Amino acid sequence: MSHPPTSQCLHPSICSSVSAHAKAAGYEQPTLKERIAAINHGSTSKFKSIIDTIPGSYEVNFPAPLVLPEDDLALDPDYPPQSFQEWLDEEDRNKITRAKRTVYIVAPPQIDDNVTPLRGWTRPQKSRSPAPLTAPSPEEIKDYIAAFYHGLPVKLLPSPALRFVPWETGPNPKKKTPSHVGLETPKECIGIRTRPCPDRTYSHQLNLDDLLDAAISILPKDAYALCMLVDHDLFEDDDDEFVCGRAYGGSRVAVVSSARYRPDLDTIHSVEREHAWPASHCQRYVQERCSSQKPPRKKASQTKQFSSRDDRLLKEIVHVSSLSPASAEEKAPPGLWLARMCRTVSHELGHCFGIDHCVYYACAMQGSASLAEDARQPAYLCPVDLGKVLCATGSAFQERERAIEAYCERPGKRGVPFFDALAAWCRGFTNAN
């Protein structure tokens, strides 16, 4: 058996409970009784046969959210939970129908020759990479989403493609830095606001709300949901430094930018690859992150482990990820950028399915307050949110897990800690049944 280099953190012990900072921040994980109640679908649910495909021992494998300093739940510890039943009873939730059941992924818009400066806007000004990186493939993202939401057709939006073009406004439409650019769709041209990037990581940014409006305008008739991918950095309002994406869940659209997920920007954003998920559950790392925070006035009591928790699978995937060759390399593996986009696109589309941010467990549907927290969060869905997805898609547990495992074992995915760990996680359940 191969072993990681001695210079690496060996993650000797694992943290499956909330961090010591959680209590100081005011967050308490729902009790086991409350979590079981949140998972419960009710004996009369028409989805009972689907939910019953989830193994009865599934819940005990799931760690709590870490809740490290400046994490989303540390900043908003009272965020309301959404149980399975609350999701099921939500009147505003969009239902999947025979006529509307396809999930669409939209490739980044092309750039017209008349707005060539926009090509430079996709290149970071603070990159630490000596060589250009290959952007994540929309086709690969589409295939991941097809596995994640197994049971629904997932397609790339067919041509004609979207295209950025000049937006003729004001007395000087040919000025070097336009306040708007046009996004040409098959039916219309939509104005997209621009601005200089406040932190100068990129030259300029595009407005997220305008892009979401464009996504709504191109939503096909047979679409259940649509996610538009963009290469440009984004902003939502004047107070934002940047945003990575957003979903208008009720409108069934999302927009996700790849700009800030570039591995060559990790140092700028304090993203630590060695303790990215699943190694974010390394006990030593969690303690170090908590000790770096100014102690609260009232000393927090030591967080206790739940006696019902089974850490064996978590320990296994942490071990598997540490054996990935890429985990020991300073150079980012080619699949790392793709992995980050896959996780975020699956999260934003989750909102289109009516799923709110998760407060029960470490989960792909957790809220995130930073890129560093993004990297610490898992790719899997917790038992509460998995039930929602299985009911929405009509897929069975084993079928979905095998589809994700098969994707993670494709050429180009093996050796990437994220995909190796996710495959091992799925395998832990498919091999047990």
XYZ file of C-alpha atoms in Angstrom:
433
model
C 0.000 0.000 0.000
C 1.275 3.472 -0.844
C 1.553 6.124 1.833
C 1.380 9.917 1.681
C 4.621 11.852 2.055
C 5.676 12.591 5.622
C 5.445 16.339 4.923
C 1.678 15.973 4.627
C -0.759 16.135 7.498
C -1.684 12.497 8.088
C -5.079 13.435 9.593
C -4.482 11.115 12.583
C -7.896 11.726 14.137
C -11.239 12.746 12.701
C -13.799 15.302 13.873
C -17.366 14.207 13.167
C -19.035 16.588 15.621
C -19.356 20.353 15.455
C -16.242 22.315 16.333
C -15.611 23.929 19.706
C -16.412 27.263 18.056
C -19.989 26.244 17.261
C -21.268 26.708 20.821
C -19.555 30.078 21.117
C -21.208 31.119 17.857
C -24.617 30.008 19.111
C -25.105 26.989 16.854
C -26.383 23.680 18.187
C -26.852 20.747 15.871
C -30.423 19.428 16.012
C -30.655 16.420 18.306
C -30.747 12.887 16.935
C -34.488 12.795 17.611
C -34.976 16.038 15.678
C -32.815 14.804 12.808
C -34.731 11.534 12.553
C -37.980 13.512 12.557
C -36.623 15.709 9.754
C -35.822 12.625 7.675
C -39.197 10.978 8.352
C -41.489 10.930 5.326
C -44.605 9.635 7.047
C -46.106 6.229 6.464
C -48.750 7.565 4.080
C -46.329 9.334 1.758
C -46.622 8.207 -1.839
C -42.818 8.406 -1.949
C -42.362 5.861 0.835
C -41.160 3.115 -1.520
C -38.434 5.416 -2.878
C -37.300 6.662 0.527
C -37.223 3.103 1.841
C -34.405 2.323 -0.618
C -32.106 4.369 1.660
C -30.353 1.975 4.087
C -31.609 2.183 7.647
C -28.038 2.676 8.907
C -27.431 5.622 6.571
C -27.909 8.405 9.133
C -25.200 7.311 11.556
C -22.470 7.829 8.945
C -23.022 11.552 8.596
C -20.835 14.049 10.452
C -22.162 17.296 11.821
C -21.409 20.593 10.089
C -18.022 21.826 11.285
C -19.082 25.442 11.981
C -15.597 26.928 12.004
C -14.990 30.646 12.628
C -16.554 32.786 9.873
C -18.465 29.815 8.437
C -22.020 30.424 7.302
C -23.643 28.735 10.303
C -21.272 30.544 12.664
C -22.473 33.851 11.220
C -26.143 32.813 11.099
C -26.571 30.044 13.706
C -30.357 30.401 13.869
C -30.989 29.754 10.177
C -34.268 27.797 10.058
C -34.120 24.101 9.146
C -36.158 22.565 6.332
C -37.338 19.032 7.054
C -38.361 16.554 4.381
C -42.028 17.083 5.217
C -41.691 20.879 5.073
C -40.098 20.556 1.649
C -42.835 18.180 0.500
C -45.618 20.488 1.744
C -44.110 23.679 0.278
C -46.818 25.128 -1.979
C -44.392 27.243 -4.009
C -42.097 24.321 -4.824
C -41.977 23.561 -8.536
C -43.166 20.034 -9.206
C -41.556 17.858 -11.859
C -44.058 16.898 -14.545
C -43.957 14.787 -17.676
C -43.826 17.969 -19.743
C -41.159 19.678 -17.614
C -38.519 17.280 -16.335
C -35.274 18.092 -18.183
C -32.343 19.819 -16.469
C -30.314 22.006 -18.821
C -26.697 23.107 -18.536
C -25.770 26.145 -20.633
C -22.165 26.538 -21.794
C -20.473 29.922 -21.220
C -21.486 32.535 -23.814
C -19.212 33.064 -26.784
C -17.569 36.463 -27.213
C -18.162 38.430 -30.403
C -15.155 39.944 -32.169
C -16.654 43.404 -31.592
C -16.242 43.033 -27.818
C -12.812 41.408 -27.695
C -11.858 43.159 -24.396
C -14.264 40.746 -22.688
C -11.880 37.896 -23.458
C -9.284 39.545 -21.246
C -11.834 39.888 -18.459
C -11.814 36.094 -17.994
C -8.072 36.043 -17.246
C -7.136 36.791 -13.626
C -4.665 39.573 -12.979
C -3.366 37.902 -9.802
C -2.868 34.342 -11.005
C -0.110 32.284 -9.355
C -0.052 29.747 -12.201
C 2.900 29.819 -14.628
C 0.824 28.043 -17.280
C -2.760 28.555 -18.467
C -5.397 26.306 -16.924
C -8.029 24.412 -18.867
C -11.512 25.514 -17.881
C -13.988 22.852 -16.710
C -15.849 21.214 -19.579
C -19.608 21.927 -19.700
C -20.044 18.361 -20.985
C -18.288 16.966 -17.891
C -20.381 19.145 -15.596
C -23.517 17.985 -17.402
C -22.558 14.345 -16.858
C -21.927 14.927 -13.136
C -25.320 16.579 -12.753
C -26.912 13.655 -14.602
C -25.474 11.334 -11.939
C -26.260 13.643 -9.007
C -29.886 14.076 -10.122
C -30.079 10.548 -11.473
C -33.467 9.719 -12.932
C -33.936 12.969 -14.848
C -32.669 13.798 -18.347
C -29.808 16.309 -18.199
C -28.774 18.041 -21.413
C -26.574 20.802 -22.748
C -28.709 23.578 -24.195
C -28.456 23.098 -27.960
C -27.188 25.698 -30.400
C -27.474 28.510 -31.268
C -25.158 29.471 -28.451
C -25.331 32.612 -26.352
C -22.996 35.383 -27.428
C -21.705 38.579 -25.836
C -22.074 41.497 -28.257
C -21.858 45.311 -28.051
C -24.648 47.066 -26.184
C -25.374 50.399 -27.824
C -26.153 52.905 -25.072
C -25.221 56.500 -24.345
C -23.442 59.017 -26.544
C -20.244 56.981 -26.811
C -21.099 53.306 -27.366
C -17.579 52.490 -28.520
C -15.829 53.573 -25.336
C -13.089 51.241 -24.174
C -14.903 50.024 -21.049
C -18.657 49.799 -21.647
C -21.079 50.057 -18.732
C -23.131 47.300 -20.376
C -22.539 44.456 -22.783
C -25.247 42.699 -24.726
C -26.020 39.021 -24.276
C -27.509 37.802 -27.517
C -29.970 34.929 -27.179
C -31.961 33.203 -29.930
C -34.838 35.635 -29.297
C -33.393 38.919 -28.005
C -30.391 40.881 -26.790
C -30.251 41.523 -23.046
C -28.152 44.228 -21.421
C -25.654 42.999 -18.833
C -24.166 45.564 -16.472
C -20.404 45.618 -15.983
C -18.044 47.211 -13.490
C -14.324 47.204 -12.640
C -13.445 44.419 -10.205
C -13.067 45.962 -6.703
C -10.241 43.680 -5.547
C -8.575 43.710 -8.981
C -8.356 39.932 -9.126
C -9.978 40.364 -12.526
C -10.232 43.429 -14.707
C -14.038 43.602 -14.775
C -17.141 41.796 -13.589
C -20.617 41.086 -14.967
C -23.865 41.536 -13.073
C -25.370 38.313 -11.742
C -28.981 39.509 -11.643
C -28.900 40.468 -15.323
C -27.515 37.046 -16.225
C -30.245 35.352 -14.186
C -32.839 37.364 -16.109
C -31.228 36.123 -19.319
C -31.358 32.547 -18.026
C -35.094 32.911 -17.397
C -35.603 34.184 -20.938
C -33.984 31.103 -22.520
C -35.630 28.469 -20.309
C -36.896 25.765 -22.711
C -40.525 24.640 -22.515
C -39.537 21.137 -21.399
C -37.084 22.389 -18.769
C -37.493 21.709 -15.098
C -34.374 23.733 -14.308
C -31.465 25.425 -16.065
C -27.969 26.425 -14.949
C -25.951 28.885 -17.016
C -22.165 28.619 -16.728
C -20.028 31.729 -17.138
C -16.280 32.278 -17.268
C -16.434 35.889 -16.046
C -16.258 37.151 -12.483
C -19.633 38.274 -11.109
C -21.151 40.852 -8.762
C -24.680 41.175 -7.414
C -24.780 44.690 -5.963
C -22.492 47.553 -5.012
C -21.646 46.012 -1.641
C -20.332 42.771 -3.152
C -16.680 42.160 -3.842
C -17.672 39.159 -5.928
C -20.178 36.309 -6.048
C -19.751 32.814 -7.454
C -23.350 32.108 -8.323
C -26.954 32.198 -7.325
C -30.226 30.439 -8.023
C -33.680 31.889 -8.501
C -35.256 28.705 -7.200
C -38.833 29.732 -7.914
C -37.897 30.623 -11.480
C -35.938 27.345 -11.874
C -32.718 28.997 -13.034
C -29.185 29.350 -11.694
C -25.952 31.001 -12.797
C -22.518 29.765 -11.687
C -19.171 31.395 -12.448
C -15.933 29.422 -12.678
C -13.801 32.547 -12.198
C -13.083 32.347 -8.456
C -12.785 28.566 -8.348
C -9.540 28.622 -10.305
C -6.897 26.738 -8.279
C -4.290 29.384 -9.114
C -6.278 31.849 -6.969
C -6.341 29.613 -3.876
C -3.662 31.552 -1.999
C -5.511 34.829 -2.515
C -8.718 33.351 -1.118
C -7.073 31.362 1.719
C -8.255 28.060 0.271
C -6.243 25.212 1.764
C -6.138 22.197 -0.539
C -4.585 19.832 1.988
C -7.637 20.173 4.214
C -10.290 20.422 1.550
C -13.171 17.970 1.920
C -13.028 15.303 3.227
C -9.772 16.178 5.036
C -11.567 19.245 6.426
C -12.722 16.843 9.163
C -9.147 16.394 10.383
C -9.310 16.999 14.157
C -5.966 18.782 14.239
C -7.027 21.148 11.457
C -10.358 21.908 13.138
C -8.633 22.693 16.441
C -6.084 24.941 14.744
C -8.796 26.874 12.929
C -10.726 27.366 16.156
C -7.663 28.362 18.184
C -6.856 31.096 15.661
C -10.132 32.810 16.545
C -10.275 35.287 19.429
C -11.702 33.366 22.414
C -15.288 34.235 23.393
C -15.933 35.999 26.698
C -17.575 32.881 28.064
C -15.541 29.746 27.618
C -17.263 27.219 25.403
C -17.670 23.734 26.769
C -16.057 20.831 24.959
C -18.276 19.479 22.209
C -19.241 15.867 22.810
C -19.305 13.202 20.148
C -22.709 11.636 19.450
C -22.631 8.051 20.643
C -24.740 7.017 17.640
C -22.189 8.286 15.115
C -20.247 5.758 13.056
C -17.012 7.395 11.872
C -15.600 4.451 9.957
C -16.711 5.562 6.496
C -15.603 9.155 7.115
C -12.181 7.910 8.221
C -11.998 5.707 5.136
C -12.684 8.513 2.656
C -10.221 10.829 4.413
C -7.626 8.061 4.083
C -8.511 7.494 0.416
C -8.217 11.193 -0.405
C -4.808 11.412 1.301
C -3.534 8.595 -0.929
C -4.494 10.468 -4.092
C -1.254 11.579 -5.792
C -2.686 15.053 -6.314
C -3.174 15.601 -2.569
C 0.588 15.859 -2.098
C 1.246 18.140 -5.056
C 1.531 21.900 -4.956
C 0.381 21.984 -8.561
C -3.383 21.656 -8.820
C -4.632 18.494 -10.531
C -6.591 19.146 -13.738
C -9.774 17.802 -12.162
C -9.753 20.129 -9.142
C -11.339 23.089 -10.930
C -13.950 20.766 -12.421
C -14.715 19.235 -9.015
C -15.404 22.639 -7.496
C -17.748 23.571 -10.318
C -19.576 20.254 -10.094
C -20.237 20.743 -6.392
C -21.469 24.320 -6.778
C -23.678 23.623 -9.796
C -25.292 20.684 -7.969
C -25.880 22.962 -4.958
C -27.447 25.825 -6.913
C -29.679 23.461 -8.864
C -30.774 22.046 -5.512
C -32.442 25.390 -4.823
C -34.361 24.992 -8.091
C -35.685 21.744 -6.606
C -36.948 23.762 -3.641
C -34.211 22.615 -1.251
C -33.103 25.214 1.296
C -29.694 25.437 2.968
C -29.009 22.507 5.274
C -28.392 22.988 9.004
C -28.640 19.327 10.052
C -25.361 17.810 8.830
C -22.255 18.444 6.788
C -24.017 18.427 3.420
C -23.715 19.624 -0.167
C -26.679 21.915 0.528
C -25.015 23.808 3.384
C -24.752 27.551 3.019
C -21.257 28.935 2.472
C -19.748 32.246 3.523
C -16.419 31.992 1.680
C -14.429 30.109 -0.914
C -12.419 28.556 1.909
C -15.631 27.150 3.411
C -16.760 25.985 -0.036
C -13.677 23.784 -0.260
C -14.386 22.235 3.164
C -17.927 21.150 2.363
C -18.879 17.674 1.134
C -20.182 16.580 -2.244
C -22.799 14.214 -0.810
C -26.332 14.973 0.318
C -27.332 14.345 3.926
C -30.235 11.960 4.679
C -32.730 14.842 4.900
C -31.861 16.362 1.538
C -31.204 13.059 -0.184
C -34.809 12.083 0.495
C -35.953 15.284 -1.203
C -33.851 14.610 -4.298
C -34.905 10.960 -4.582
C -38.552 11.939 -4.349
C -38.123 14.685 -6.943
C -36.209 12.552 -9.428
C -37.856 9.188 -8.813
C -34.468 7.505 -8.594
C -33.648 4.765 -6.097
C -30.784 5.146 -3.630
C -28.560 2.384 -5.019
C -29.006 3.514 -8.625
C -28.005 7.066 -7.780
C -24.967 6.060 -5.716
C -23.721 3.761 -8.478
C -24.151 6.496 -11.097
C -22.068 8.942 -9.038
C -19.440 6.299 -8.309
C -19.162 5.473 -12.027
C -18.672 9.142 -12.886
C -15.942 9.570 -10.266
C -14.046 6.575 -11.640
C -13.862 7.903 -15.183
C -10.459 8.663 -16.723
C -9.286 12.056 -15.545
C -11.194 11.807 -12.270
C -9.116 9.155 -10.521
C -6.316 10.730 -8.534
C -8.346 13.850 -7.750
C -9.022 13.748 -3.972
C -12.574 15.093 -4.344
C -13.635 12.419 -6.832
C -11.700 9.606 -5.117
C -13.369 10.426 -1.796
C -16.838 10.714 -3.303
C -16.434 7.370 -5.102
C -15.342 5.738 -1.834
C -18.301 7.281 -0.014
C -20.767 5.874 -2.562
C -18.967 2.529 -2.593
C -19.353 2.303 1.181
C -23.102 1.947 0.669
C -23.340 0.134 -2.663
C -20.960 -2.613 -1.505
C -22.806 -3.028 1.770
C -26.040 -4.012 0.085
